[in-house]
Coordinates of C-alpha atoms and ligand atoms in Angstrom, one line a residue:
X1 CA 168.2 112.1 113.9
X2 CA 167.1 109.1 115.7
X3 CA 168.9 105.9 114.7
X4 CA 167.3 103.3 116.9
X5 CA 166.9 99.7 115.8
X6 CA 165.2 96.8 117.4
X7 CA 167.5 95.2 119.9
X8 CA 169.3 98.4 120.9
X9 CA 169.5 99.3 124.5
X10 CA 168.3 102.6 125.9
X11 CA 169.4 103.9 129.3
X12 CA 171.5 100.8 129.9
X13 CA 168.6 98.4 130.5
X14 CA 165.7 99.1 128.2
X15 CA 165.9 96.8 125.2
X16 CA 163.9 98.1 122.1
X17 CA 161.4 95.4 121.0
X18 CA 159.1 97.3 118.7
X19 CA 158.1 100.8 117.4
X20 CA 154.7 102.0 118.6
X21 CA 154.6 105.5 117.1
X22 CA 156.7 108.0 115.3
X23 CA 156.3 111.7 114.7
X24 CA 158.2 115.0 114.4
X25 CA 159.2 114.6 118.1
X26 CA 160.9 111.3 117.7
X27 CA 159.6 107.8 118.4
X28 CA 157.7 105.8 121.0
X29 CA 159.2 102.3 121.4
X30 CA 158.0 99.2 123.2
X31 CA 161.0 98.3 125.4
X32 CA 161.8 95.4 127.8
X33 CA 163.1 96.5 131.1
X34 CA 165.9 93.9 131.4
X35 CA 166.0 94.4 135.2
X36 CA 162.4 93.6 135.8
X37 CA 161.5 91.9 132.6
X38 CA 158.5 94.1 132.2
X39 CA 157.4 95.8 129.0
X40 CA 157.2 99.6 129.0
X41 CA 156.7 102.4 126.5
X42 CA 159.5 104.8 126.0
X43 CA 159.1 108.1 124.2
X44 CA 162.5 109.1 122.8
X45 CA 162.7 112.8 121.8
X46 CA 165.1 113.9 119.1
X47 CA 168.0 116.1 120.2
X48 CA 166.7 119.1 118.2
X49 CA 166.6 122.2 120.5
X50 CA 162.8 122.9 119.8
X51 CA 161.9 119.3 120.4
X52 CA 164.0 119.3 123.6
X53 CA 162.1 122.4 124.8
X54 CA 158.9 120.6 124.0
X55 CA 160.1 117.6 126.0
X56 CA 160.9 119.8 129.0
X57 CA 157.4 121.3 128.8
X58 CA 155.9 117.8 128.7
X59 CA 158.0 116.8 131.7
X60 CA 156.9 120.0 133.5
X61 CA 153.2 119.0 133.0
X62 CA 153.8 115.4 133.9
X63 CA 155.4 116.6 137.2
X64 CA 152.2 118.5 137.9
X65 CA 150.1 115.5 137.1
X66 CA 152.0 113.4 139.8
X67 CA 149.5 114.9 142.2
X68 CA 146.8 112.8 140.6
X69 CA 146.3 109.0 140.8
X70 CA 146.6 107.9 137.2
X71 CA 144.1 105.1 137.6
X72 CA 141.4 107.3 139.1
X73 CA 142.1 110.1 136.7
X74 CA 142.3 108.0 133.4
X75 CA 145.7 109.4 132.5
X76 CA 148.8 107.4 131.5
X77 CA 151.2 106.3 134.2
X78 CA 154.5 108.1 133.9
X79 CA 157.6 106.7 135.5
X80 CA 160.0 109.5 135.1
X81 CA 162.7 110.1 132.4
X82 CA 166.3 109.5 131.7
X83 CA 168.9 110.8 129.2
X84 CA 170.6 108.6 126.7
X85 CA 173.3 110.6 125.0
X86 CA 171.5 113.6 123.6
X87 CA 168.1 112.0 123.8
X88 CA 165.5 112.6 126.5
X89 CA 163.6 109.4 127.2
X90 CA 160.2 109.5 128.9
X91 CA 159.0 106.2 130.5
X92 CA 155.3 105.3 130.4
X93 CA 153.3 102.3 131.2
X94 CA 152.7 100.3 128.0
X95 CA 149.1 100.8 126.7
X96 CA 147.3 98.8 124.0
X97 CA 145.9 100.8 121.1
X98 CA 144.9 104.4 120.4
X99 CA 141.3 105.2 119.7
X100 CA 141.9 105.8 116.0
X101 CA 143.2 102.2 115.7
X102 CA 140.4 100.9 117.9
X103 CA 137.8 102.6 115.7
X104 CA 139.6 101.5 112.6
X105 CA 139.5 97.9 113.7
X106 CA 135.7 98.2 113.6
X107 CA 136.0 99.2 109.9
X108 CA 135.1 102.8 111.0
X109 CA 131.5 101.8 111.5
X110 CA 131.3 103.5 114.9
X111 CA 131.2 102.0 118.3
X112 CA 127.9 100.9 120.0
X113 CA 126.6 103.4 122.5
X114 CA 127.3 100.8 125.2
X115 CA 131.0 101.4 124.4
X116 CA 130.8 105.1 123.7
X117 CA 129.3 105.7 127.1
X118 CA 132.1 104.4 129.3
X119 CA 134.8 105.9 127.0
X120 CA 133.2 109.3 127.2
X121 CA 132.8 108.9 130.9
X122 CA 136.5 108.2 131.3
X123 CA 137.5 111.1 129.1
X124 CA 135.2 113.5 131.0
X125 CA 136.7 112.2 134.2
X126 CA 140.2 112.7 132.9
X127 CA 139.5 116.3 131.8
X128 CA 137.9 117.1 135.1
X129 CA 141.0 115.7 137.0
X130 CA 143.2 117.8 134.7
X131 CA 141.0 120.8 135.6
X132 CA 141.4 120.1 139.3
X133 CA 145.2 120.7 138.9
X134 CA 144.7 123.7 136.5
X135 CA 145.8 122.0 133.3
X136 CA 144.2 122.5 129.9
X137 CA 144.8 119.4 127.7
X138 CA 144.7 121.4 124.4
X139 CA 145.2 118.5 122.0
X140 CA 142.5 116.0 122.7
X141 CA 142.0 113.7 119.7
X142 CA 141.5 109.9 119.2
X143 CA 145.3 109.5 118.6
X144 CA 146.0 110.8 122.1
X145 CA 143.6 108.5 123.8
X146 CA 144.7 105.0 124.4
X147 CA 142.8 101.9 125.2
X148 CA 144.4 100.1 128.2
X149 CA 143.4 96.6 127.0
X150 CA 141.1 96.1 124.1
X151 CA 139.8 92.8 125.4
X152 CA 138.6 94.3 128.6
X153 CA 134.9 94.9 128.9
X154 CA 133.8 97.6 129.3
X155 CA 136.8 99.1 127.7
X156 CA 139.1 101.5 129.7
X157 CA 140.9 104.4 128.2
X158 CA 143.7 106.8 129.3
X159 CA 144.9 110.1 128.0
X160 CA 148.5 110.2 126.7
X161 CA 150.8 112.9 125.3
X162 CA 150.9 116.0 127.4
X163 CA 153.3 117.7 125.0
X164 CA 150.9 120.5 124.3
X165 CA 149.0 120.6 127.6
X166 CA 149.4 123.9 129.5
X167 CA 148.6 125.4 132.9
X168 CA 145.3 127.2 132.4
X169 CA 147.0 130.3 133.9
X170 CA 149.7 130.3 131.2
X171 CA 147.6 130.0 128.1
X172 CA 149.0 132.2 125.3
X173 CA 146.3 133.4 122.9
X174 CA 147.5 133.0 119.4
X175 CA 149.7 130.0 120.2
X176 CA 148.9 127.4 117.6
X177 CA 148.0 124.4 119.7
X178 CA 146.1 121.2 118.9
X179 CA 145.5 119.3 115.7
X180 CA 143.6 120.5 112.7
X181 CA 140.1 119.1 112.8
X182 CA 139.9 118.9 116.6
X183 CA 140.7 122.4 117.7
X184 CA 138.0 124.7 118.9
X185 CA 137.1 127.7 116.8
X186 CA 138.6 130.1 119.4
X187 CA 141.9 128.2 119.2
X188 CA 141.9 128.4 115.4
X189 CA 141.1 132.1 115.6
X190 CA 143.9 132.8 118.0
X191 CA 141.7 133.7 120.9
X192 CA 142.4 132.9 124.6
X193 CA 141.3 129.3 125.2
X194 CA 140.6 127.3 128.3
X195 CA 138.9 124.1 129.4
X196 CA 136.0 124.9 127.2
X197 CA 138.3 124.2 124.2
X198 CA 138.9 120.7 125.5
X199 CA 135.1 120.4 125.7
X200 CA 134.9 121.1 122.0
X201 CA 137.5 118.5 121.2
X202 CA 135.7 116.1 123.5
X203 CA 132.5 116.6 121.5
X204 CA 134.4 115.8 118.3
X205 CA 135.9 112.7 119.8
X206 CA 132.5 111.6 121.0
X207 CA 131.0 112.0 117.5
X208 CA 133.9 110.1 116.0
X209 CA 133.4 107.2 118.4
X210 CA 129.8 107.0 117.6
X211 CA 130.1 107.4 113.8
X212 CA 133.5 106.0 113.1
X213 CA 134.5 109.1 111.1
X214 CA 135.7 112.6 112.1
X215 CA 133.0 115.2 112.1
X216 CA 135.2 118.0 110.7
X217 CA 137.9 116.5 108.5
X218 CA 140.3 118.9 106.8
X219 CA 144.0 119.6 106.2
X220 CA 143.8 123.3 107.0
X221 CA 142.1 125.3 109.8
X222 CA 140.5 127.3 107.1
X223 CA 138.6 124.3 105.6
X224 CA 137.6 123.2 109.1
X225 CA 136.3 126.7 110.1
X226 CA 134.4 126.9 106.8
X227 CA 132.9 123.5 107.5
X228 CA 131.9 124.5 111.1
X229 CA 130.3 127.7 109.9
X230 CA 128.4 125.9 107.2
X231 CA 127.0 123.4 109.7
X232 CA 126.8 125.4 112.9
X233 CA 126.6 129.0 111.7
X234 CA 129.1 131.8 112.1
X235 CA 130.7 132.4 115.5
X236 CA 129.4 135.7 117.0
X237 CA 130.9 138.9 115.7
X238 CA 132.8 139.6 118.9
X239 CA 134.6 136.3 118.6
X240 CA 135.5 136.7 115.0
X241 CA 136.6 140.3 115.5
X242 CA 138.9 139.7 118.4
X243 CA 140.2 136.6 116.8
X244 CA 141.3 138.4 113.7
X245 CA 143.0 141.1 115.7
X246 CA 144.8 138.8 118.0
X247 CA 146.0 136.7 115.1
X248 CA 147.4 139.8 113.5
X249 CA 149.0 141.1 116.7
X250 CA 150.8 137.9 117.3
X251 CA 154.0 139.3 115.9
X252 CA 153.6 142.4 118.1
X253 CA 151.3 145.3 117.5
X254 CA 152.1 147.1 114.3
X255 CA 150.8 150.5 113.4
X256 CA 147.9 150.3 111.0
X257 CA 146.9 146.7 111.7
X258 CA 143.6 147.5 113.0
X259 CA 142.9 149.8 110.1
X260 CA 144.1 147.0 107.8
X261 CA 141.7 144.5 109.4
X262 CA 138.9 147.0 109.2
X263 CA 139.6 147.6 105.5
X264 CA 139.9 143.9 104.7
X265 CA 136.6 143.2 106.4
X266 CA 134.9 145.8 104.2
X267 CA 136.6 144.4 101.0
X268 CA 135.6 140.9 101.9
X269 CA 131.9 141.6 102.5
X270 CA 130.1 138.6 101.1
X271 CA 127.2 140.7 100.0
X272 CA 128.4 142.6 96.9
X273 CA 126.1 145.5 97.7
X274 CA 127.8 145.9 101.0
X275 CA 131.3 145.7 99.5
X276 CA 133.5 148.8 99.6
X277 CA 134.2 150.5 96.2
X278 CA 137.6 151.3 94.8
X279 CA 137.2 155.0 95.7
X280 CA 136.2 154.2 99.2
X281 CA 139.2 151.9 99.6
X282 CA 141.5 154.7 98.7
X283 CA 139.8 157.0 101.1
X284 CA 140.0 154.5 103.9
X285 CA 142.0 155.6 106.9
X286 CA 144.3 152.6 106.4
X287 CA 146.0 154.6 103.7
X288 CA 146.7 157.5 106.0
X289 CA 147.9 155.8 109.1
X290 CA 150.0 158.8 110.3
X291 CA 147.0 161.0 110.8
X292 CA 145.0 158.1 112.2
X293 CA 147.3 155.7 114.0
X294 CA 144.6 153.3 115.1
X295 CA 140.9 153.3 115.2
X296 CA 139.9 154.4 118.6
X297 CA 143.3 155.8 119.4
X298 CA 143.5 158.9 117.2
X299 CA 144.5 162.0 119.0
X300 CA 142.3 163.8 116.6
X301 CA 139.2 161.9 117.6
X302 CA 136.1 163.9 118.6
X303 CA 135.7 163.8 122.3
X304 CA 132.0 163.9 122.3
X305 CA 129.4 162.0 120.3
X306 CA 129.0 163.7 117.0
X307 CA 125.6 165.1 116.1
X308 CA 124.4 165.0 112.5
X309 CA 123.6 168.4 111.3
X310 CA 122.1 167.8 107.9
X311 CA 119.0 165.9 107.0
X312 CA 119.4 163.4 104.3
X313 CA 117.8 160.6 102.3
X314 CA 118.9 157.4 103.9
X315 CA 116.6 156.0 106.5
X316 CA 117.6 153.3 108.8
X317 CA 115.4 151.6 111.4
X318 CA 116.6 150.7 114.9
X319 CA 120.2 151.3 114.2
X320 CA 122.2 151.8 117.4
X321 CA 125.6 152.1 116.0
X322 CA 127.1 153.6 112.8
X323 CA 130.6 153.0 111.9
X324 CA 131.7 156.0 109.8
X325 CA 134.7 157.3 108.0
X326 CA 135.1 161.0 107.7
X327 CA 137.2 163.3 105.6
X328 CA 137.9 166.2 107.8
X329 CA 138.6 169.8 106.8
X330 CA 142.4 169.3 107.1
X331 CA 142.4 166.7 104.4
X332 CA 142.8 163.5 106.3
X333 CA 140.4 160.8 107.1
X334 CA 139.7 159.0 110.3
X335 CA 137.2 156.6 111.5
X336 CA 134.8 157.3 114.3
X337 CA 131.9 155.6 115.8
X338 CA 128.6 157.4 116.3
X339 CA 126.2 156.4 118.9
X340 CA 122.8 157.4 117.7
X341 CA 121.2 157.0 121.1
X342 CA 123.4 159.9 122.2
X343 CA 122.1 162.1 119.5
X344 CA 118.9 163.7 120.7
X345 CA 118.0 164.8 117.3
X346 CA 117.1 161.3 116.2
X347 CA 114.5 159.0 117.4
X348 CA 115.8 155.7 118.7
X349 CA 114.4 153.8 115.7
X350 CA 115.1 156.1 112.8
X351 CA 118.2 157.7 111.6
X352 CA 119.0 159.8 108.5
X353 CA 122.4 160.2 107.0
X354 CA 123.9 160.9 103.6
X355 CA 127.3 160.8 102.1
X356 CA 128.7 164.3 102.2
X357 CA 127.0 165.3 105.5
X358 CA 129.1 167.5 107.7
X359 CA 129.3 166.5 111.3
X360 CA 130.6 168.5 114.2
X361 CA 131.3 171.3 111.8
X362 CA 134.2 169.7 110.0
X363 CA 133.7 166.0 109.7
X364 CA 132.5 165.2 106.2
X365 CA 130.9 161.8 105.9
X366 CA 132.6 159.9 103.1
X367 CA 131.9 156.3 104.0
X368 CA 129.5 154.8 106.3
X369 CA 128.5 151.4 107.5
X370 CA 125.5 150.8 109.6
X371 CA 125.4 147.9 111.9
X372 CA 122.3 146.5 113.7
X373 CA 123.6 145.6 117.0
X374 CA 122.5 145.5 120.6
X375 CA 125.9 147.0 121.5
X376 CA 126.2 150.7 121.8
X377 CA 129.5 152.6 121.4
X378 CA 130.6 156.1 122.3
X379 CA 132.9 157.7 119.8
X380 CA 136.2 155.9 120.5
Ligands
ATP401 N1 152.2 104.5 126.7 C1 152.1 104.1 125.5 N2 151.8 102.9 125.2 C2 151.7 102.4 123.9 N3 151.8 103.2 122.8 C3 152.0 104.5 123.1 C4 152.2 105.0 124.4 N4 152.4 106.4 124.3 C5 152.4 106.7 123.0 N5 152.2 105.6 122.2 C6 152.1 105.5 120.8 O1 152.9 106.5 120.2 C7 152.2 107.5 119.4 C8 152.8 108.8 119.6 O2 152.9 109.2 121.0 P1 152.6 110.6 121.5 O3 151.2 111.0 121.1 O4 152.9 110.7 123.0 O5 153.6 111.5 120.7 P2 153.4 112.9 119.9 O6 154.7 113.4 119.5 O7 152.7 113.8 120.7 O8 152.6 112.4 118.7 P3 151.5 113.2 117.9 O9 152.2 114.3 117.2 O10 150.9 112.2 117.0 O11 150.5 113.7 118.9 C9 150.8 107.3 120.0 O12 149.8 107.7 119.0 C10 150.7 105.8 120.3 O13 150.4 105.1 119.2

């Protein structure tokens, strides 16, 4: 725990004058350097091992940023660190006010465009400098942007808090970074992220500057994603799909996870007519993982595209891909993909299948799902 009171001395000559911010990490204090009589901001990290690890990462990033000129790059000036007992203390130039407070002082009415423009310019400049040294900011939000001096006109801002920043080359998909309400969809979904994710956050900051209120408020990623989908539509399937998989694989691949995801997706179809039935759930390969370790990885999979051998009643126009579950003759089910364009017996825009069809002599169709898609797949 941090027991720092006003008047205490940090690192022998920094006298605590006020508290500027507090969080899980510790505190940021306004201190007087008794040797120079200058005011500075000192971020004091708790001695908790996780926090210390976080502080080390922040120092690592700040070291990288030494290559940049803080004035030209709109980033906070860092003056190194020192230890005080078990605490790690980072020394920064003292800045004025974070953008949340700055907006709040205007009664959340939003800033005039004449102010939004330079601020956005500084932020874009800051991100582009970070990009030039290969750093992804990863937690851009008004609370991490500080006004240098609010009485200056036009107002100048700088980025602070590099605790979650990361070398672009070391991004770990699935790492929960950022702040709810400001993270890009790909970050929430656990996908790889890059500077494009900072761009998303920048857009949200820009809206908040102009309107005075956050665009996507929410306490949970779920609410925010829902809000995003309502207003901007659903991210493309390939984004959603890989996101779900990566989120599930965060704890290491587990047998059956892909089948589980595939099942859940069929259970959660928003169109009741598309939703899987109880019987089909029980027949789903998820319940027989031994015989089908993973979609696309089954040793039993057919090596060649399967050809439908029985005519049937269902007609489907322009389908390029069918995702089918089959019960085979040795009493287990597995999932295969059928590429219709590889089946010479069907025209490219018409397909006929029916439950119970036998494919490739011994694959009995027990469940099918047809997707209209421009993608084509061979049997996995
Ligand atoms: N150089 C500074 N000058 C003045 N105030 C500062 C400075 N650095 C940080 N602060 C204040 O302290 C708060 C927390 O700092 P910082 O964002 O670095 O810590 P954090 O642990 O990452 O916090 P959070 O979890 O809110 O992102 C800031 O929102 C700001 O109000």
